[in-house]
Amino acid sequence: MSDDSNAPTTSTPMDIDKENDEEANNDNYNNNDLNHDDSSNEHLTSEQRAQMVKFLASPVHCKLFVEKLSIKGDSELRKAEIILARETKKQPRALEYYVHYVEFNKRLDEWVPFKRLDFSKGVEFPKPTHKKTKKNVSTPPSRASTPLKRKIESEVNTPSSDGMQEEVVLAEEGEEEDEEGTITVKKKEPEKETFSKEQEIERLRTSGSMTQNLSEVARVKNMNKIQMGEHEVETWYFSPYPKEYAYCETLYICEFCLQFYDSHKRLGRHRTRCQLQHPPGNEIYRKDDISFFEIDGRKQKTWCRNLCLLSKLFLDHKMLYYDVDPFLFYCMTQRDELGCHLIGYFSKEKESAENYNVACILTLPQYQRHGYGKLLIAFSYELSKIEGKTGSPEKPLSDLGLMSYRAYWMDTIVGYLLSTSEEVTIEEISQKTSITTQDILHTLQSIGALRYYRGQHIICLGDKVVEQWEKMQQKKRRFISAEKLNWRPMHFTSSQLRFL
C-alpha cells in the first residue's frame, strides 16, 4: 500500500462550491445572532456595532456590562468578564456566555444569553500578550542531580492551565503539604499549550482527587441549579458529576440517598422505590428535631461520594476524594414525619497527623443564616472534648467558613473568660474548650484582648467586646447538649489504617 500523505492535493470545482456554501452558512449563523438581538441594539453607534462584531468573533476574556437579575425581579448592570461561550441546545440555535462579575465572588458566576449583554458602555478587549525572547543557555546535567531534584524542577517549570501565576496550588496525590494543607509553587511565565475540555473533565472525574484546579474548565459551573426535596437551589461552583448529568439545566437529587437524576420524572420513579429516610449511619445525637449521624466512608462509599459531589457545588477550596475510606462523615439532619432531612455535614480523617478535627464542613445554602453552621462547629469540638484532644479545622477555609469559625471562637472564649473569676492561661482555655492555642491567640488578637502590662502579656476584655457578646446571647440560639451525645471515639490499629 502506497503512502500518499505527502502528495499534493488539488481542489475540484465541487470542493470549492462546498467550501463556499460552508462559509455562507457560517456567515448566516453569525448574522442570525446579530439580527436576533438587533431590537435591543438599534441605538448603538457605528463604533459600538463594530465592537460588537469584534466581540462575537472572539468573546473570551472580554469585559463589558451585563444585566444581572435579582431574586426580586429587578436588574442592574454589572461589569463582567466572559469566561466561555457555547451554543444552546434549544431551537433556534443561539449563543450564551459564562460571565464572572468583576469584584464579586465567583459563586455569582452564571450563564447569560446574548440579549443581556450591554454594548452601549463599550467593550474592554484583552490586551495581546507579548512573549519575551530569552536566550536559552543549555547546560549539561550534573551527575550530582537526583531524580527528586529533577522532578521538582519539572514541576516548577510546568505552566498553569489558565496562563496566570498561581499563589496557592492544592496538593495532588504524592505531593507534600505544608502545615496549612497547601503547596505554594512559584511558576514561570507559561507557554501556550493545547487544552482539552473533555480530557480535563475526565481527569477530574476519574482521578483519585477531585481537586478544583485553576483551569478554564474548573472556573465554569457545569449546572445552574439543583432540586432537593422542596428546595430549588442555585449552584455556586463546578462539581465533577458524570458527563451525562453535568450540563443539564436542573439536577434532581434525592434528599435521603443523594442519588441524582436529570429529570423530575426519573426522580419520581426513584422515590417510589427508595426506602432510605435518614443518612445510612449510626444516630449519635438527638435533641428536639435535630439529629446527628456518623457515617463511615469505607462502609457507605456510594452515599459518601454523592455527598462529596453535592458539597463540591458549594465549596471551591477543598480537595474531595472519590476514595472516601479514610474519612468519617458527621451529618446534621432535621426530623419530621417524612424522615431526616440533610442540613449540613463535616468530614473528619480517621487518623489526622496534624490533629485536624474537621476536614471539610458545609451547611447547605437553603439552611444557611439559621445558626446551623455554628452548631456544626460546636459539635465537632464536643467530639474533640470526648477524645481529650485539641482540634482545628483543615486550612484553607472558605470566606463563609472563616467567618463562622471566628464567630464561634470569639463566642466560646469570651464566654469562658466571663464565667470564671480566676486567672487563667491560654493553655487552660485550650484544655477547657478543645480549641488550639494558635486559634485562641489569633482570636484574642483580633478582638484586642491581648495587652502588654508590666513586662508580660495579659488577657483583658474590653467593654465593647463584652457588650457585643451579651447582645449575641440575647438571640434565640441552638446549642449542643453534651448529655444528649452518645458516642465513643473509634480506634484503628496500624494494620487497619494501612488499608484506608
Short mmCIF file of C-alpha atoms in Angstrom, two decimals:
data_model
loop_
_atom_site.label_atom_id
_atom_site.label_comp_id
_atom_site.label_asym_id
_atom_site.label_seq_id
_atom_site.Cartn_x
_atom_site.Cartn_y
_atom_site.Cartn_z
CA MET A 1 0.00 0.00 0.00
CA SER A 2 1.45 3.34 -1.02
CA ASP A 3 1.62 6.32 1.34
CA ASP A 4 0.01 9.44 -0.23
CA SER A 5 0.22 11.64 2.88
CA ASN A 6 2.85 13.88 1.26
CA ALA A 7 1.22 14.02 -2.15
CA PRO A 8 -0.05 17.45 -3.33
CA THR A 9 -3.80 17.97 -3.09
CA THR A 10 -5.96 19.59 -5.75
CA SER A 11 -9.34 21.25 -5.30
CA THR A 12 -12.14 20.29 -7.66
CA PRO A 13 -14.97 22.71 -8.59
CA MET A 14 -17.31 20.61 -6.40
CA ASP A 15 -14.99 21.08 -3.36
CA ILE A 16 -14.77 24.83 -3.97
CA ASP A 17 -18.56 25.12 -4.13
CA LYS A 18 -18.85 23.10 -0.91
CA GLU A 19 -16.39 25.39 0.90
CA ASN A 20 -18.26 28.47 -0.29
CA ASP A 21 -21.54 27.02 0.97
CA GLU A 22 -19.99 26.31 4.40
CA GLU A 23 -18.63 29.87 4.63
CA ALA A 24 -22.03 31.25 3.68
CA ASN A 25 -23.70 29.12 6.36
CA ASN A 26 -21.24 30.37 8.99
CA ASP A 27 -21.84 33.98 7.92
CA ASN A 28 -25.59 33.42 8.07
CA TYR A 29 -25.25 31.94 11.58
CA ASN A 30 -23.33 34.95 12.83
CA ASN A 31 -25.75 37.32 11.11
CA ASN A 32 -28.66 35.45 12.66
CA ASP A 33 -27.13 36.04 16.10
CA LEU A 34 -26.82 39.76 15.35
CA ASN A 35 -30.29 40.04 13.87
CA HIS A 36 -31.79 38.06 16.74
CA ASP A 37 -30.84 40.82 19.18
CA ASP A 38 -30.87 43.85 16.88
CA SER A 39 -34.06 45.05 18.57
CA SER A 40 -32.12 45.76 21.76
CA ASN A 41 -29.09 47.20 19.96
CA GLU A 42 -30.72 49.60 17.49
CA HIS A 43 -29.47 52.59 19.48
CA LEU A 44 -25.80 51.58 19.12
CA THR A 45 -23.44 53.82 17.19
CA SER A 46 -21.38 52.52 14.30
CA GLU A 47 -18.31 52.29 16.58
CA GLN A 48 -20.24 50.29 19.17
CA ARG A 49 -21.58 47.97 16.47
CA ALA A 50 -18.03 47.41 15.25
CA GLN A 51 -17.05 46.48 18.81
CA MET A 52 -19.99 44.07 18.95
CA VAL A 53 -18.87 42.35 15.74
CA LYS A 54 -15.31 42.09 17.06
CA PHE A 55 -16.66 40.70 20.32
CA LEU A 56 -18.66 37.99 18.53
CA ALA A 57 -15.52 36.90 16.70
CA SER A 58 -13.56 36.36 19.95
CA PRO A 59 -15.60 36.90 23.14
CA VAL A 60 -13.45 35.05 25.70
CA HIS A 61 -11.75 37.32 28.30
CA CYS A 62 -13.56 40.41 27.02
CA LYS A 63 -15.10 42.67 29.68
CA LEU A 64 -18.39 44.51 29.28
CA PHE A 65 -21.51 45.36 31.25
CA VAL A 66 -24.08 42.58 31.74
CA GLU A 67 -27.62 42.76 33.07
CA LYS A 68 -27.63 41.00 36.46
CA LEU A 69 -31.07 39.76 37.52
CA SER A 70 -32.00 39.59 41.21
CA ILE A 71 -34.40 37.29 43.02
CA LYS A 72 -36.87 40.17 43.49
CA GLY A 73 -37.21 40.58 39.73
CA ASP A 74 -35.30 43.83 39.27
CA SER A 75 -31.94 44.11 37.49
CA GLU A 76 -28.76 46.17 37.37
CA LEU A 77 -25.77 46.46 35.06
CA ARG A 78 -22.51 44.98 36.35
CA LYS A 79 -19.14 44.76 34.70
CA ALA A 80 -18.29 41.16 33.86
CA GLU A 81 -15.63 39.09 32.15
CA ILE A 82 -16.57 36.49 29.56
CA ILE A 83 -15.09 33.13 30.57
CA LEU A 84 -16.65 30.84 27.98
CA ALA A 85 -19.15 30.83 25.10
CA ARG A 86 -21.27 27.92 23.89
CA GLU A 87 -24.26 27.14 21.70
CA THR A 88 -27.61 26.46 23.33
CA LYS A 89 -29.32 23.15 22.71
CA LYS A 90 -32.71 24.79 22.30
CA GLN A 91 -34.04 25.91 18.92
CA PRO A 92 -33.48 28.39 17.40
CA ARG A 93 -29.78 27.95 17.92
CA ALA A 94 -28.11 30.84 19.74
CA LEU A 95 -25.09 31.65 21.88
CA GLU A 96 -24.87 32.01 25.64
CA TYR A 97 -21.93 33.24 27.67
CA TYR A 98 -20.48 32.28 31.04
CA VAL A 99 -19.63 35.52 32.88
CA HIS A 100 -17.70 36.40 36.02
CA TYR A 101 -18.80 39.65 37.64
CA VAL A 102 -15.75 41.80 38.37
CA GLU A 103 -15.06 42.39 42.10
CA PHE A 104 -17.73 39.85 43.10
CA ASN A 105 -17.35 36.33 44.46
CA LYS A 106 -17.09 33.50 41.96
CA ARG A 107 -20.25 31.90 43.32
CA LEU A 108 -22.26 34.56 41.43
CA ASP A 109 -20.91 33.44 38.03
CA GLU A 110 -23.63 32.36 35.61
CA TRP A 111 -24.63 31.65 32.01
CA VAL A 112 -26.35 34.59 30.32
CA PRO A 113 -27.97 34.94 26.85
CA PHE A 114 -26.76 37.44 24.29
CA LYS A 115 -29.66 39.84 24.95
CA ARG A 116 -28.38 40.55 28.47
CA LEU A 117 -25.07 41.92 27.17
CA ASP A 118 -24.89 45.73 27.02
CA PHE A 119 -22.62 47.12 24.31
CA SER A 120 -23.63 50.77 24.85
CA LYS A 121 -20.97 51.23 27.55
CA GLY A 122 -18.18 49.81 25.41
CA VAL A 123 -16.21 46.57 25.41
CA GLU A 124 -12.82 46.08 27.05
CA PHE A 125 -10.86 43.65 24.91
CA PRO A 126 -7.98 41.60 26.37
CA LYS A 127 -4.52 43.00 25.82
CA PRO A 128 -2.32 40.96 23.49
CA THR A 129 0.44 39.13 25.30
CA HIS A 130 3.96 39.77 24.04
CA LYS A 131 6.38 36.93 24.58
CA LYS A 132 9.80 37.88 25.82
CA THR A 133 12.50 36.11 23.89
CA LYS A 134 15.36 34.94 26.05
CA LYS A 135 18.48 33.19 25.05
CA ASN A 136 18.41 29.65 26.32
CA VAL A 137 21.78 28.58 27.60
CA SER A 138 21.94 24.81 27.54
CA THR A 139 23.98 23.34 30.36
CA PRO A 140 24.81 19.66 30.67
CA PRO A 141 23.03 17.93 33.54
CA SER A 142 25.10 17.46 36.65
CA ARG A 143 25.80 13.95 37.80
CA ALA A 144 25.01 15.02 41.35
CA SER A 145 21.40 15.82 40.48
CA THR A 146 18.92 13.34 41.91
CA PRO A 147 15.60 12.13 40.42
CA LEU A 148 13.78 14.04 43.19
CA LYS A 149 15.55 17.28 42.23
CA ARG A 150 14.76 16.77 38.55
CA LYS A 151 11.13 16.06 39.42
CA ILE A 152 10.84 19.25 41.48
CA GLU A 153 12.41 21.30 38.68
CA SER A 154 10.00 19.83 36.13
CA GLU A 155 7.00 20.63 38.37
CA VAL A 156 8.17 24.21 38.91
CA ASN A 157 8.63 24.75 35.18
CA THR A 158 5.22 23.34 34.33
CA PRO A 159 2.85 26.12 33.20
CA SER A 160 -0.56 26.53 34.72
CA SER A 161 -3.58 25.98 32.53
CA ASP A 162 -5.08 29.44 32.88
CA GLY A 163 -1.93 31.33 31.97
CA MET A 164 -1.62 33.09 35.34
CA GLN A 165 0.85 32.79 38.16
CA GLU A 166 -0.68 30.73 40.94
CA GLU A 167 -0.22 31.68 44.58
CA VAL A 168 -1.87 28.61 46.08
CA VAL A 169 -1.96 25.17 44.50
CA LEU A 170 -3.95 22.35 46.04
CA ALA A 171 -1.90 19.25 46.62
CA GLU A 172 -2.39 16.23 44.44
CA GLU A 173 -1.59 12.66 45.42
CA GLY A 174 2.08 12.10 46.17
CA GLU A 175 2.81 15.76 46.86
CA GLU A 176 3.84 17.15 50.20
CA GLU A 177 1.79 19.76 52.01
CA ASP A 178 2.80 22.45 54.43
CA GLU A 179 1.14 22.91 57.79
CA GLU A 180 -1.84 24.73 56.26
CA GLY A 181 -2.59 21.99 53.74
CA THR A 182 -1.46 23.94 50.69
CA ILE A 183 1.53 23.94 48.42
CA THR A 184 2.92 27.23 47.23
CA VAL A 185 4.83 26.96 43.98
CA LYS A 186 6.44 29.77 42.05
CA LYS A 187 5.80 29.26 38.36
CA LYS A 188 7.49 30.76 35.38
CA GLU A 189 5.60 32.54 32.64
CA PRO A 190 3.66 29.78 30.84
CA GLU A 191 3.78 28.97 27.20
CA LYS A 192 0.78 28.14 25.05
CA GLU A 193 -0.36 24.55 25.31
CA THR A 194 -3.24 22.56 23.92
CA PHE A 195 -6.20 22.35 26.30
CA SER A 196 -8.90 19.75 26.02
CA LYS A 197 -12.11 20.37 27.92
CA GLU A 198 -13.14 16.70 27.69
CA GLN A 199 -9.76 15.49 28.99
CA GLU A 200 -9.89 17.88 31.97
CA ILE A 201 -13.41 16.84 32.96
CA GLU A 202 -12.49 13.18 32.56
CA ARG A 203 -9.39 13.65 34.70
CA LEU A 204 -11.39 15.40 37.43
CA ARG A 205 -13.99 12.65 37.36
CA THR A 206 -11.76 9.57 37.23
CA SER A 207 -8.62 10.54 39.16
CA GLY A 208 -8.21 9.90 42.88
CA SER A 209 -8.50 13.60 43.67
CA MET A 210 -11.50 15.76 42.83
CA THR A 211 -9.48 18.94 43.29
CA GLN A 212 -10.77 22.16 41.79
CA ASN A 213 -7.91 23.22 39.54
CA LEU A 214 -7.36 26.80 38.47
CA SER A 215 -8.17 25.93 34.88
CA GLU A 216 -10.74 27.28 32.47
CA VAL A 217 -12.98 24.23 32.88
CA ALA A 218 -12.89 24.41 36.67
CA ARG A 219 -13.84 28.10 36.55
CA VAL A 220 -17.11 27.27 34.80
CA LYS A 221 -20.15 25.92 36.62
CA ASN A 222 -21.44 22.82 34.87
CA MET A 223 -25.02 23.24 36.09
CA ASN A 224 -27.21 26.12 37.17
CA LYS A 225 -29.38 24.72 39.94
CA ILE A 226 -30.35 21.61 41.86
CA GLN A 227 -33.60 20.48 43.41
CA MET A 228 -33.59 18.68 46.77
CA GLY A 229 -36.97 17.92 48.28
CA GLU A 230 -38.98 21.14 48.32
CA HIS A 231 -35.92 23.36 47.82
CA GLU A 232 -34.57 24.63 44.50
CA VAL A 233 -31.03 25.93 44.97
CA GLU A 234 -28.70 27.81 42.63
CA THR A 235 -25.26 26.22 42.47
CA TRP A 236 -22.06 28.15 43.15
CA TYR A 237 -19.12 26.21 41.69
CA PHE A 238 -18.01 23.37 39.46
CA SER A 239 -18.52 19.78 40.57
CA PRO A 240 -17.28 16.73 38.62
CA TYR A 241 -20.61 14.99 38.11
CA PRO A 242 -20.71 12.41 35.31
CA LYS A 243 -20.85 13.92 31.85
CA GLU A 244 -24.41 12.84 31.13
CA TYR A 245 -25.64 14.87 34.13
CA ALA A 246 -23.14 17.70 34.24
CA TYR A 247 -24.69 20.14 31.75
CA CYS A 248 -28.39 19.74 32.46
CA GLU A 249 -30.33 22.83 33.45
CA THR A 250 -31.54 21.36 36.77
CA LEU A 251 -30.13 18.36 38.61
CA TYR A 252 -32.70 16.49 40.71
CA ILE A 253 -31.26 14.93 43.88
CA CYS A 254 -32.95 12.55 46.29
CA GLU A 255 -32.66 14.23 49.68
CA PHE A 256 -32.22 10.92 51.52
CA CYS A 257 -29.92 8.72 49.42
CA LEU A 258 -28.43 11.69 47.42
CA GLN A 259 -28.79 9.83 44.12
CA PHE A 260 -29.01 12.30 41.20
CA TYR A 261 -31.17 12.41 38.06
CA ASP A 262 -31.54 14.71 35.07
CA SER A 263 -35.35 14.85 35.11
CA HIS A 264 -38.10 15.17 37.70
CA LYS A 265 -39.87 12.14 36.25
CA ARG A 266 -36.88 9.86 36.87
CA LEU A 267 -36.54 11.21 40.40
CA GLY A 268 -40.25 10.47 40.97
CA ARG A 269 -39.79 6.86 39.85
CA HIS A 270 -36.78 6.55 42.17
CA ARG A 271 -38.69 7.95 45.15
CA THR A 272 -41.31 5.17 44.81
CA ARG A 273 -38.52 2.61 45.32
CA CYS A 274 -36.17 4.46 47.71
CA GLN A 275 -36.66 3.26 51.28
CA LEU A 276 -33.97 5.36 52.95
CA GLN A 277 -35.30 8.00 55.35
CA HIS A 278 -32.07 9.11 57.06
CA PRO A 279 -28.31 9.04 56.40
CA PRO A 280 -27.03 5.44 56.36
CA GLY A 281 -25.15 5.54 59.67
CA ASN A 282 -25.47 5.49 63.46
CA GLU A 283 -27.52 8.20 65.15
CA ILE A 284 -25.22 9.55 67.88
CA TYR A 285 -27.13 12.69 68.93
CA ARG A 286 -30.78 13.69 69.20
CA LYS A 287 -32.29 16.80 70.70
CA ASP A 288 -35.66 18.29 69.71
CA ASP A 289 -35.81 17.94 65.91
CA ILE A 290 -32.02 17.85 65.33
CA SER A 291 -30.13 14.57 64.89
CA PHE A 292 -26.51 13.77 64.06
CA PHE A 293 -25.44 10.63 62.20
CA GLU A 294 -21.95 9.14 61.94
CA ILE A 295 -21.18 7.50 58.58
CA ASP A 296 -18.04 5.52 57.82
CA GLY A 297 -16.79 6.29 54.32
CA ARG A 298 -15.49 2.75 53.94
CA LYS A 299 -18.89 1.18 54.65
CA GLN A 300 -21.07 3.63 52.70
CA LYS A 301 -18.92 4.57 49.70
CA THR A 302 -21.69 5.45 47.24
CA TRP A 303 -23.58 7.68 49.66
CA CYS A 304 -20.42 9.48 50.79
CA ARG A 305 -19.26 10.01 47.20
CA ASN A 306 -22.64 11.51 46.33
CA LEU A 307 -22.31 13.77 49.38
CA CYS A 308 -18.86 14.91 48.19
CA LEU A 309 -20.22 15.70 44.72
CA LEU A 310 -23.10 17.66 46.25
CA SER A 311 -20.84 19.67 48.57
CA LYS A 312 -18.43 20.48 45.74
CA LEU A 313 -21.20 22.56 44.16
CA PHE A 314 -20.87 24.97 47.09
CA LEU A 315 -17.17 24.64 48.02
CA ASP A 316 -14.37 25.98 45.88
CA HIS A 317 -11.30 25.49 48.04
CA LYS A 318 -11.20 21.88 49.20
CA MET A 319 -9.90 18.61 47.86
CA LEU A 320 -12.58 15.96 47.65
CA TYR A 321 -11.73 12.35 47.04
CA TYR A 322 -13.56 9.51 45.38
CA ASP A 323 -11.57 7.44 47.85
CA VAL A 324 -13.71 8.22 50.91
CA ASP A 325 -12.39 5.31 53.00
CA PRO A 326 -10.09 7.44 55.25
CA PHE A 327 -12.95 9.73 56.35
CA LEU A 328 -15.81 9.74 58.81
CA PHE A 329 -18.82 11.89 57.94
CA TYR A 330 -20.99 13.56 60.59
CA CYS A 331 -24.30 14.69 59.12
CA MET A 332 -26.78 17.02 60.83
CA THR A 333 -30.43 16.45 59.95
CA GLN A 334 -33.83 17.89 60.77
CA ARG A 335 -36.55 15.35 61.55
CA ASP A 336 -40.20 15.44 60.54
CA GLU A 337 -42.88 12.92 59.62
CA LEU A 338 -41.20 12.22 56.24
CA GLY A 339 -37.72 11.47 57.59
CA CYS A 340 -34.42 13.16 58.45
CA HIS A 341 -33.58 15.95 56.00
CA LEU A 342 -29.90 16.78 55.48
CA ILE A 343 -28.92 20.25 56.77
CA GLY A 344 -25.14 20.06 56.63
CA TYR A 345 -22.16 17.91 57.49
CA PHE A 346 -18.49 17.86 58.31
CA SER A 347 -15.94 15.20 57.47
CA LYS A 348 -13.06 14.09 59.63
CA GLU A 349 -9.99 11.99 58.97
CA LYS A 350 -9.86 8.74 60.89
CA GLU A 351 -6.23 9.45 61.69
CA SER A 352 -5.03 13.04 61.23
CA ALA A 353 -1.30 13.70 61.55
CA GLU A 354 -1.98 17.45 62.07
CA ASN A 355 -4.74 16.87 64.68
CA TYR A 356 -7.43 18.41 62.47
CA ASN A 357 -10.91 17.81 63.87
CA VAL A 358 -12.62 18.88 60.62
CA ALA A 359 -11.52 18.17 57.07
CA CYS A 360 -14.48 19.70 55.23
CA ILE A 361 -17.59 21.45 56.56
CA LEU A 362 -20.71 22.69 54.80
CA THR A 363 -24.18 23.95 55.61
CA LEU A 364 -26.44 23.62 52.57
CA PRO A 365 -27.49 27.05 51.22
CA GLN A 366 -31.19 26.52 51.92
CA TYR A 367 -30.38 26.19 55.65
CA GLN A 368 -27.80 28.95 55.99
CA ARG A 369 -28.25 32.01 58.22
CA HIS A 370 -30.18 29.96 60.80
CA GLY A 371 -27.31 29.19 63.18
CA TYR A 372 -26.73 25.65 61.87
CA GLY A 373 -23.14 26.38 60.84
CA LYS A 374 -22.13 27.31 64.38
CA LEU A 375 -23.98 24.21 65.63
CA LEU A 376 -21.88 22.02 63.32
CA ILE A 377 -18.68 23.65 64.59
CA ALA A 378 -19.75 23.23 68.23
CA PHE A 379 -20.49 19.54 67.62
CA SER A 380 -17.01 18.96 66.16
CA TYR A 381 -15.44 20.42 69.31
CA GLU A 382 -17.69 18.29 71.54
CA LEU A 383 -16.22 15.22 69.83
CA SER A 384 -12.71 16.60 70.44
CA LYS A 385 -13.53 17.04 74.16
CA ILE A 386 -14.55 13.37 74.42
CA GLU A 387 -11.33 12.38 72.64
CA GLY A 388 -9.35 14.53 75.07
CA LYS A 389 -7.66 16.43 72.26
CA THR A 390 -7.49 19.94 70.89
CA GLY A 391 -8.51 20.40 67.29
CA SER A 392 -8.63 22.89 64.46
CA PRO A 393 -10.26 22.88 61.02
CA GLU A 394 -8.17 21.99 58.00
CA LYS A 395 -6.91 25.03 56.11
CA PRO A 396 -7.63 26.89 53.92
CA LEU A 397 -11.16 27.85 54.95
CA SER A 398 -13.70 29.47 52.66
CA ASP A 399 -14.77 33.05 53.33
CA LEU A 400 -18.06 31.94 54.89
CA GLY A 401 -16.36 29.17 56.86
CA LEU A 402 -13.76 31.54 58.26
CA MET A 403 -16.47 33.97 59.40
CA SER A 404 -18.35 31.15 61.14
CA TYR A 405 -15.26 29.83 62.91
CA ARG A 406 -14.18 33.30 64.06
CA ALA A 407 -17.66 33.93 65.48
CA TYR A 408 -17.64 30.58 67.30
CA TRP A 409 -14.13 31.07 68.68
CA MET A 410 -14.96 34.56 69.98
CA ASP A 411 -18.26 33.43 71.50
CA THR A 412 -16.71 30.41 73.23
CA ILE A 413 -13.51 32.09 74.50
CA VAL A 414 -15.22 35.27 75.75
CA GLY A 415 -17.96 33.21 77.38
CA TYR A 416 -15.41 31.09 79.23
CA LEU A 417 -13.42 34.15 80.39
CA LEU A 418 -16.56 35.81 81.74
CA SER A 419 -17.68 32.63 83.52
CA THR A 420 -14.56 32.37 85.69
CA SER A 421 -13.19 34.78 88.26
CA GLU A 422 -9.78 33.12 88.49
CA GLU A 423 -6.71 33.90 86.46
CA VAL A 424 -6.40 31.55 83.52
CA THR A 425 -3.73 30.90 80.94
CA ILE A 426 -4.12 30.24 77.24
CA GLU A 427 -3.24 26.57 77.81
CA GLU A 428 -6.05 26.26 80.36
CA ILE A 429 -8.53 27.84 77.94
CA SER A 430 -7.39 25.35 75.31
CA GLN A 431 -7.92 22.39 77.64
CA LYS A 432 -11.45 23.53 78.58
CA THR A 433 -12.64 24.37 75.06
CA SER A 434 -10.51 21.97 72.92
CA ILE A 435 -9.56 24.96 70.74
CA THR A 436 -5.87 25.03 69.80
CA THR A 437 -3.62 27.67 71.36
CA GLN A 438 -2.90 29.14 67.91
CA ASP A 439 -6.60 29.73 67.25
CA ILE A 440 -7.04 31.20 70.75
CA LEU A 441 -4.14 33.61 70.24
CA HIS A 442 -5.46 34.65 66.84
CA THR A 443 -8.94 35.28 68.29
CA LEU A 444 -7.66 37.28 71.26
CA GLN A 445 -5.51 39.42 68.98
CA SER A 446 -8.40 40.06 66.60
CA ILE A 447 -10.67 41.36 69.41
CA GLY A 448 -7.86 43.34 71.04
CA ALA A 449 -7.87 41.30 74.26
CA LEU A 450 -4.08 40.71 74.41
CA ARG A 451 -2.25 43.56 76.10
CA TYR A 452 1.29 44.13 77.35
CA TYR A 453 1.40 45.10 81.03
CA ARG A 454 4.46 45.31 83.31
CA GLY A 455 6.69 43.17 81.18
CA GLN A 456 4.18 40.44 80.35
CA HIS A 457 1.14 39.82 78.15
CA ILE A 458 -2.25 39.70 79.84
CA ILE A 459 -5.79 38.96 78.68
CA CYS A 460 -8.14 41.90 79.15
CA LEU A 461 -11.63 42.07 77.63
CA GLY A 462 -12.84 45.49 76.50
CA ASP A 463 -16.29 46.87 77.21
CA LYS A 464 -17.29 46.71 73.53
CA VAL A 465 -16.35 43.03 73.30
CA VAL A 466 -18.39 42.19 76.41
CA GLU A 467 -21.34 44.24 75.17
CA GLN A 468 -21.24 42.50 71.78
CA TRP A 469 -21.10 39.07 73.45
CA GLU A 470 -24.07 39.89 75.71
CA LYS A 471 -26.07 41.06 72.72
CA MET A 472 -25.38 37.74 70.95
CA GLN A 473 -26.60 35.79 73.99
CA GLN A 474 -29.99 37.52 73.81
CA LYS A 475 -30.70 35.97 70.43
CA LYS A 476 -32.58 32.70 70.28
CA ARG A 477 -29.88 30.15 69.51
CA ARG A 478 -29.41 26.43 69.30
CA PHE A 479 -26.67 24.75 71.28
CA ILE A 480 -25.22 21.26 71.72
CA SER A 481 -26.17 19.42 74.92
CA ALA A 482 -23.29 17.13 75.86
CA GLU A 483 -25.60 14.78 77.80
CA LYS A 484 -27.53 14.02 74.58
CA LEU A 485 -24.38 12.83 72.80
CA ASN A 486 -24.00 9.04 72.76
CA TRP A 487 -20.62 8.47 71.13
CA ARG A 488 -17.26 6.87 71.72
CA PRO A 489 -14.23 7.55 69.51
CA MET A 490 -13.21 4.85 67.07
CA HIS A 491 -9.73 3.41 67.47
CA PHE A 492 -7.96 1.95 64.47
CA THR A 493 -4.92 -0.29 64.54
CA SER A 494 -1.94 0.35 62.30
CA SER A 495 -2.92 -2.62 60.12
CA GLN A 496 -6.42 -1.18 59.65
CA LEU A 497 -5.13 2.30 58.80
CA ARG A 498 -2.79 0.79 56.24
CA PHE A 499 -5.75 -0.22 54.07
CA LEU A 500 -7.61 3.12 54.32
#
